[in-house]
Coordinates of C-alpha atoms and ligand atoms in Angstrom, one line a residue:
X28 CA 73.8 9.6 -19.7
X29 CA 71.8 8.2 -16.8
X30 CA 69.7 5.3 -17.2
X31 CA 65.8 5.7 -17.6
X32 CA 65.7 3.5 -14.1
X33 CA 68.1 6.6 -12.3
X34 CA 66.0 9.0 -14.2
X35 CA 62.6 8.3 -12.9
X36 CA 63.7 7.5 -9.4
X37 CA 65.7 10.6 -9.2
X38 CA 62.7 13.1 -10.8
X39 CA 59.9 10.4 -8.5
X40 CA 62.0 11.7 -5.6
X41 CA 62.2 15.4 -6.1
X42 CA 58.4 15.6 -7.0
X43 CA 57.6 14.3 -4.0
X44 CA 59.9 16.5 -1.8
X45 CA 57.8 19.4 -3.5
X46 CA 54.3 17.7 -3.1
X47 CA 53.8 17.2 -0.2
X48 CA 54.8 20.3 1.1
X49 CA 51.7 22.1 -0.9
X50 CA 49.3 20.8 1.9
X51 CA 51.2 21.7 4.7
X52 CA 48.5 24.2 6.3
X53 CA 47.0 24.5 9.0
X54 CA 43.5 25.8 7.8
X55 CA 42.8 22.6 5.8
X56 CA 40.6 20.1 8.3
X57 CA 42.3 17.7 9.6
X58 CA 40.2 14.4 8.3
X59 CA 40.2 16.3 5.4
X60 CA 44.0 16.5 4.8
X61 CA 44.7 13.3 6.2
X62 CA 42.5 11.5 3.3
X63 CA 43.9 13.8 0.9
X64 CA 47.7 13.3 2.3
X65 CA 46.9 8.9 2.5
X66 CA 46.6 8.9 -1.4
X67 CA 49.2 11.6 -2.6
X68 CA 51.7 9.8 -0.1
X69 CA 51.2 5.9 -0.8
X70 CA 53.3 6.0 -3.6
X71 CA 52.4 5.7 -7.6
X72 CA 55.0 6.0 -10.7
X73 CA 54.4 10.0 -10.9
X74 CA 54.8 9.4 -14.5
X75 CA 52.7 12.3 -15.3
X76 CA 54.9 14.9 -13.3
X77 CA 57.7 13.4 -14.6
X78 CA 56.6 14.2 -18.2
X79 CA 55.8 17.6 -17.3
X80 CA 59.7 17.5 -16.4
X81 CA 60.9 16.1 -19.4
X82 CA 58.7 17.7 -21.6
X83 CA 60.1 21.0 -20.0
X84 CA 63.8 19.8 -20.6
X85 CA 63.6 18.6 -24.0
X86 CA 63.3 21.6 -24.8
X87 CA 65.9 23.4 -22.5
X88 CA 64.5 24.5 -19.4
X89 CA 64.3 22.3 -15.6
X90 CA 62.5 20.7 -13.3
X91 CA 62.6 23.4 -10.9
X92 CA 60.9 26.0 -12.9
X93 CA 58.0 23.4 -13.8
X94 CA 57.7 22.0 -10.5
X95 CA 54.3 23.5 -9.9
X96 CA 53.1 22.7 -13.4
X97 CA 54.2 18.5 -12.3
X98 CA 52.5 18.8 -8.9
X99 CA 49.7 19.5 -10.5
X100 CA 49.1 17.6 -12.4
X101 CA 49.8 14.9 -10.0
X102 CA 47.1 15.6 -7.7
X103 CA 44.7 15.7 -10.6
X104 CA 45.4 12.4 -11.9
X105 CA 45.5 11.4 -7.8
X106 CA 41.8 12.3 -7.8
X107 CA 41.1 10.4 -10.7
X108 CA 42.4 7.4 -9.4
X109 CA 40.0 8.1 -5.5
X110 CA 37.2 8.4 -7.7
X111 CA 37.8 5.9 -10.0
X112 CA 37.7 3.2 -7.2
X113 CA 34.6 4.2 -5.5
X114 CA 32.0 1.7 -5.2
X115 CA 29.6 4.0 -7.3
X116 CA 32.8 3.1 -10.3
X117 CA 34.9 0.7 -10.3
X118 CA 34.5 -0.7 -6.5
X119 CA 38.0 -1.4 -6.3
X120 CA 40.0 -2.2 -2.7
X121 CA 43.3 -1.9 -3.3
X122 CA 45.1 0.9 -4.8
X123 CA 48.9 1.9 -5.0
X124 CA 49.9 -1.1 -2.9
X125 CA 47.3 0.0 0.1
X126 CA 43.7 -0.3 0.8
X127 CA 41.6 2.7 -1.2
X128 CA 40.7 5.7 -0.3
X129 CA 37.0 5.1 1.0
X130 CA 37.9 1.7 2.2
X131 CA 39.9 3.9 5.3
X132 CA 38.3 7.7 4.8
X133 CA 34.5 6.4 3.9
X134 CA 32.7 7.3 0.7
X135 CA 32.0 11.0 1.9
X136 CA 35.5 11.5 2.7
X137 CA 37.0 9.9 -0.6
X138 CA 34.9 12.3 -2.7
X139 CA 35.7 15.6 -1.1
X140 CA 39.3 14.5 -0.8
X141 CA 39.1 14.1 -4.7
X142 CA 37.0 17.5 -5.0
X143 CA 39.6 19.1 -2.9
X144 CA 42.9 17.8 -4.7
X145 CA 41.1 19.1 -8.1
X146 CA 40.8 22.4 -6.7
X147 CA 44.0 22.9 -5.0
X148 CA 45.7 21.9 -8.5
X149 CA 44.3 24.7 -10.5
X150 CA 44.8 26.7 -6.8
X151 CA 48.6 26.0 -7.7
X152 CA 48.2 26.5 -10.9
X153 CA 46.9 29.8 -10.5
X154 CA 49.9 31.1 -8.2
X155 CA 52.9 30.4 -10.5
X156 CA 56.2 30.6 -7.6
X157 CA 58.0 32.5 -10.5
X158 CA 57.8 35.5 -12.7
X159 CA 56.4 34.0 -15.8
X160 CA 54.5 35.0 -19.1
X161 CA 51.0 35.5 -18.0
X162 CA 49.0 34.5 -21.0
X163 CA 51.2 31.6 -21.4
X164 CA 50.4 30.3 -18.2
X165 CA 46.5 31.3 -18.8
X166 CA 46.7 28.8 -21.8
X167 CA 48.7 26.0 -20.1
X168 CA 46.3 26.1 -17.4
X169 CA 42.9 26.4 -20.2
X170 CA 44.2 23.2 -22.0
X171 CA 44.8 21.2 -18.3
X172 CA 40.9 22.1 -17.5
X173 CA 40.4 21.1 -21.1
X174 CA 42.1 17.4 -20.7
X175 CA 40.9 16.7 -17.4
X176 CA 37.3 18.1 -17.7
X177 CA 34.1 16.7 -19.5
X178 CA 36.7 16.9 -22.7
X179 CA 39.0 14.7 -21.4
X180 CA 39.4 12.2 -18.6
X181 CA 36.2 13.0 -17.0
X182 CA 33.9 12.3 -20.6
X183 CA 36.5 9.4 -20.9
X184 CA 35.3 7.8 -17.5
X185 CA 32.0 8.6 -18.2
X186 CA 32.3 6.7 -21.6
X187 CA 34.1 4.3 -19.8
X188 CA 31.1 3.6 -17.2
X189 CA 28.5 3.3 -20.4
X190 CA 30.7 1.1 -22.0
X191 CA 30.8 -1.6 -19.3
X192 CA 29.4 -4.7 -20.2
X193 CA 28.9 -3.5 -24.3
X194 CA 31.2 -4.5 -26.8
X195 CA 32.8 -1.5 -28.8
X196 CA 34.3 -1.2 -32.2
X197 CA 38.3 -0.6 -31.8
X198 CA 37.2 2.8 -32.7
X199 CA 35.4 3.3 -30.1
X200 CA 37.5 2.1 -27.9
X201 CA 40.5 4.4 -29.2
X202 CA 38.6 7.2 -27.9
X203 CA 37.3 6.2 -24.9
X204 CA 41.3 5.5 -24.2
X205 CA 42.6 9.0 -25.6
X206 CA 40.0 10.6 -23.5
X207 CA 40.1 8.5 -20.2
X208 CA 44.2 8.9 -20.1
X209 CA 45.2 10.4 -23.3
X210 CA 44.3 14.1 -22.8
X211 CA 46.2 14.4 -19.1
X212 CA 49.6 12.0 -20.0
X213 CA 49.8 14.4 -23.4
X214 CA 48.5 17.9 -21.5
X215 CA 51.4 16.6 -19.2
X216 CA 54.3 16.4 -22.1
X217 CA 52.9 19.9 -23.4
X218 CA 52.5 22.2 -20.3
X219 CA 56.1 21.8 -19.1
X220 CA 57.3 22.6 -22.5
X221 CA 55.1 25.5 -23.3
X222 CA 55.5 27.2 -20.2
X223 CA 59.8 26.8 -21.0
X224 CA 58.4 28.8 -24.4
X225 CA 59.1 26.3 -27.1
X226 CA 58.5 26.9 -30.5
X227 CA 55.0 25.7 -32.4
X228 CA 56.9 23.2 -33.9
X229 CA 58.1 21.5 -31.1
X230 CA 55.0 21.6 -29.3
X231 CA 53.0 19.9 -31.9
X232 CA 55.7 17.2 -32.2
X233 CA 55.1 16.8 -28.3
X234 CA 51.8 16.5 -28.5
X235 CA 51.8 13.8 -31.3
X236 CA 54.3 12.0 -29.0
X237 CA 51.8 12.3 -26.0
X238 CA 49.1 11.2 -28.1
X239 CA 50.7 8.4 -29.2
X240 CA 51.9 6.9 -25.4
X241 CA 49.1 7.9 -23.6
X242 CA 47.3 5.4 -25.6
X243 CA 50.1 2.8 -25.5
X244 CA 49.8 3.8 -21.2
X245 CA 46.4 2.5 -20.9
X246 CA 46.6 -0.3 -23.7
X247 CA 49.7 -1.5 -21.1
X248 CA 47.4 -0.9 -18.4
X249 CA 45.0 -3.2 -19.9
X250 CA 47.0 -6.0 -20.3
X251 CA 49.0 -5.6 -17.1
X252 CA 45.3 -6.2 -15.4
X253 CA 45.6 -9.8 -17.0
X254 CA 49.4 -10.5 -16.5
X255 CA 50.4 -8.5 -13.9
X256 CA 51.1 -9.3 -10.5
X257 CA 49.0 -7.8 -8.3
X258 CA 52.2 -7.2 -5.5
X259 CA 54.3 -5.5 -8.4
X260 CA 50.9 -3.4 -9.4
X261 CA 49.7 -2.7 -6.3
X262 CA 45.9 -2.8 -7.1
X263 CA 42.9 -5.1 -8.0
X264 CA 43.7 -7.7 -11.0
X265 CA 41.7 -9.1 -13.0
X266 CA 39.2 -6.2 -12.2
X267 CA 38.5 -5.2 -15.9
X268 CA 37.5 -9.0 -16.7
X269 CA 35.0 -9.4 -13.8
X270 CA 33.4 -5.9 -14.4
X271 CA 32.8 -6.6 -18.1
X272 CA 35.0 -3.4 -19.0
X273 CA 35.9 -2.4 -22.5
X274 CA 39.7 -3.1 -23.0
X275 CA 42.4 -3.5 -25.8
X276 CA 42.5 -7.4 -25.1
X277 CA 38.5 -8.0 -24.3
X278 CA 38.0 -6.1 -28.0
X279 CA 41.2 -7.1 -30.3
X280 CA 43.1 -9.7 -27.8
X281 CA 46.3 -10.0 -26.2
X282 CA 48.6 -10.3 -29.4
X283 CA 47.2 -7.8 -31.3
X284 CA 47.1 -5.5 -28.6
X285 CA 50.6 -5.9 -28.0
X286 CA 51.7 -5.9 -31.6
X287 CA 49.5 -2.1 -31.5
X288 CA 51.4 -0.6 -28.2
X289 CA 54.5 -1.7 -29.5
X290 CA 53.7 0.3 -32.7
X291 CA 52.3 2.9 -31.1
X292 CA 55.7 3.6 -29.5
X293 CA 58.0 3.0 -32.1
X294 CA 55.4 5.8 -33.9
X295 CA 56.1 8.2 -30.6
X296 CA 60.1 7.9 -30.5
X297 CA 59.8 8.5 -34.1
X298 CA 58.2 12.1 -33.6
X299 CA 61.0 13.1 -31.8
X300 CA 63.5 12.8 -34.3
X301 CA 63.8 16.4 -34.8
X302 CA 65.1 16.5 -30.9
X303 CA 68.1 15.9 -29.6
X304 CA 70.0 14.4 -26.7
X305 CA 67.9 16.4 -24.3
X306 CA 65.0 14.3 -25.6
X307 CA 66.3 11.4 -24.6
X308 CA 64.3 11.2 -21.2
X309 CA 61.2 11.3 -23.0
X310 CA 62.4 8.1 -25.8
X311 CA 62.8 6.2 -22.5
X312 CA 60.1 6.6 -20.8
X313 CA 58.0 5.7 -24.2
X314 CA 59.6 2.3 -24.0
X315 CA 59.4 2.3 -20.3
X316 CA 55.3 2.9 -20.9
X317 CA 55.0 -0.8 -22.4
X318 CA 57.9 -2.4 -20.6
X319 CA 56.7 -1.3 -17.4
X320 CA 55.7 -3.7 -14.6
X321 CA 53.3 -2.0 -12.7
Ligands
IPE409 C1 46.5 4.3 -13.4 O1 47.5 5.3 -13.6 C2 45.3 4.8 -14.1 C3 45.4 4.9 -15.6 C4 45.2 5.9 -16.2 C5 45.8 3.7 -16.3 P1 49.0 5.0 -13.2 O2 49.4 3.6 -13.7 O3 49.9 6.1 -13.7 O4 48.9 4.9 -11.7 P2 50.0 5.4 -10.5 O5 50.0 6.8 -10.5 O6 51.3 4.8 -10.9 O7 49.5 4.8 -9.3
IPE410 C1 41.3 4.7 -15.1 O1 41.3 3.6 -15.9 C2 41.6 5.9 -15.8 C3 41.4 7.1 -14.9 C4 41.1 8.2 -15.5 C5 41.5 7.0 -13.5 P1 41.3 2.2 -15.1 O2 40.0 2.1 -14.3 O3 41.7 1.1 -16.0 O4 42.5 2.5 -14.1 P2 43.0 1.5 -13.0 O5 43.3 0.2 -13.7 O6 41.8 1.3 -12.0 O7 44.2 2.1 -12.4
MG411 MG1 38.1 2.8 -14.4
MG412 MG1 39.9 1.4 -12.2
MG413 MG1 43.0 -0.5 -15.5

């Protein structure tokens, strides 16, 4: 059995291989592609297409038959992140080791390159390479609109906005986290597997188990804004603290939120008990989630 380290690297490397082909044409403007292309291609963990991937394995298929499903999803959370950093949000300079996306393109161009890279996901989507089970597919890509839509990440960052400078109850702020990141890391763990046709069961296990890290993700992300290093992270620091943002350690502190991601985790590995070796992807990357660096 690999290591996780070998695991990610390995899957990090293939997803690109297959992303950055999708924009290879010659009917996209130029500008256009070239803002779209400076974000997909300056790097990131692609831990979201690599769930898609081992949500798809645990439960017997491969990577290559939810390739499409992983890319994706990639270039949905990518928009997140362009918009995310606009001055109008969270006026942020530096993002996946480079300057942003409207600190090169401009405002105008940042936005349509996120517009566009939301579109040309559910474009993908839409055009499955193989012969697959329609209505499956129709559902997988229903509940990726669902988690990235005023549902789920978008409602999140629009709680998220409201939220700056208020303190919330740690209820609060639970949702505002499943929404913001929740919904798209567990829509990620779920669509590869669905569209591999596992059983109910297993599904709902996933989903518990993407539930449970997605939260942990953003709890980690939280902290890592405080002790990270902003080399290893490749963005702003110390950016939640001077905007006033609700986060796990503004609301319950550092040791309590580590004690909770750490549970949170344990919770997720536990789900999968009913899953075998060819789970074992996904148990690392839920400790790789909080042990992470950047
Ligand atoms: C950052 O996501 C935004 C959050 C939801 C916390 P990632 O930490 O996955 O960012 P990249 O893709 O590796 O750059
Ligand atoms: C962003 O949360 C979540 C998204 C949906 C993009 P953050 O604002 O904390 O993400 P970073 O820290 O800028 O990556
Ligand atoms: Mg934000
Ligand atoms: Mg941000
Ligand atoms: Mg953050």
């Amino acid at each position: 059995m690999m290591t996780i380290e070998t695991y990610l690297a390995k899957n990090k490397e293939e997803i690109e291989k297959s992303l950055f082909d999708y924009l290879q044409d010659e009917s996209i403007p130029s500008r256009l592609k070239e803002a779209m292309e400076y974000s997909l291609k300056a790097g990131g963990k692609r831990i979201r297409p690599i769930l898609v991937i081992a949500g798809a394995e645990a439960v017997g298929g491969t990577a290559q038959e939810v390739m499409h499903i992983a890319c994706a999803l990639e270039m949905i959370h990518t928009f997140s992140l362009i918009h995310d950093d606009l001055p109008a949000m969270d006026n942020d300079d530096l993002r996946r080791g480079k300057p942003t996306n409207h600190k090169v393109f401009g405002e105008a161009a940042a936005i349509l390159a996120g517009d566009a890279l939301l579109a040309e996901a559910f474009y993908i989507l839409s055009k499955p390479p193989f012969d697959c089970n329609l209505k499956q597919m129709l559902k997988i890509i229903s509940d990726i609109a669902y988690a990235t839509g005023a549902r789920g990440m978008t409602g999140g960052q629009q709680i998220d906005m409201a939220s700056t400078g208020k303190r919330l109850s740690e209820g609060e702020l639970k949702h505002l986290h499943n929404l913001k990141t929740g919904r798209l890391i567990t829509v990620s763990v779920t669509s590869g597997a669905k569209y591999c046709g596992a059983s109910r069961e297993k599904i709902e296990a996933l989903e518990k188990y993407g539930k449970l890290i997605g939260l942990a993700f953003q709890i980690a992300d939280d902290i890592l804004d405080i002790e990270g290093s902003e080399e290893e992270m490749g963005k702003d620091l110390k950016s939640d603290l001077k905007k006033g943002k609700a986060t796990f350690p503004s609301i319950v502190g550092l040791i309590r939120s580590k004690m909770m991601e750490k549970s949170l985790i344990e919770d997720a590995i536990n789900v999968l008990s009913d899953f075998g070796k060819s789970a074992d992807p996904l148990r690392g990357i839920a400790r790789y989630v909080i042990e992470r660096k950047n």
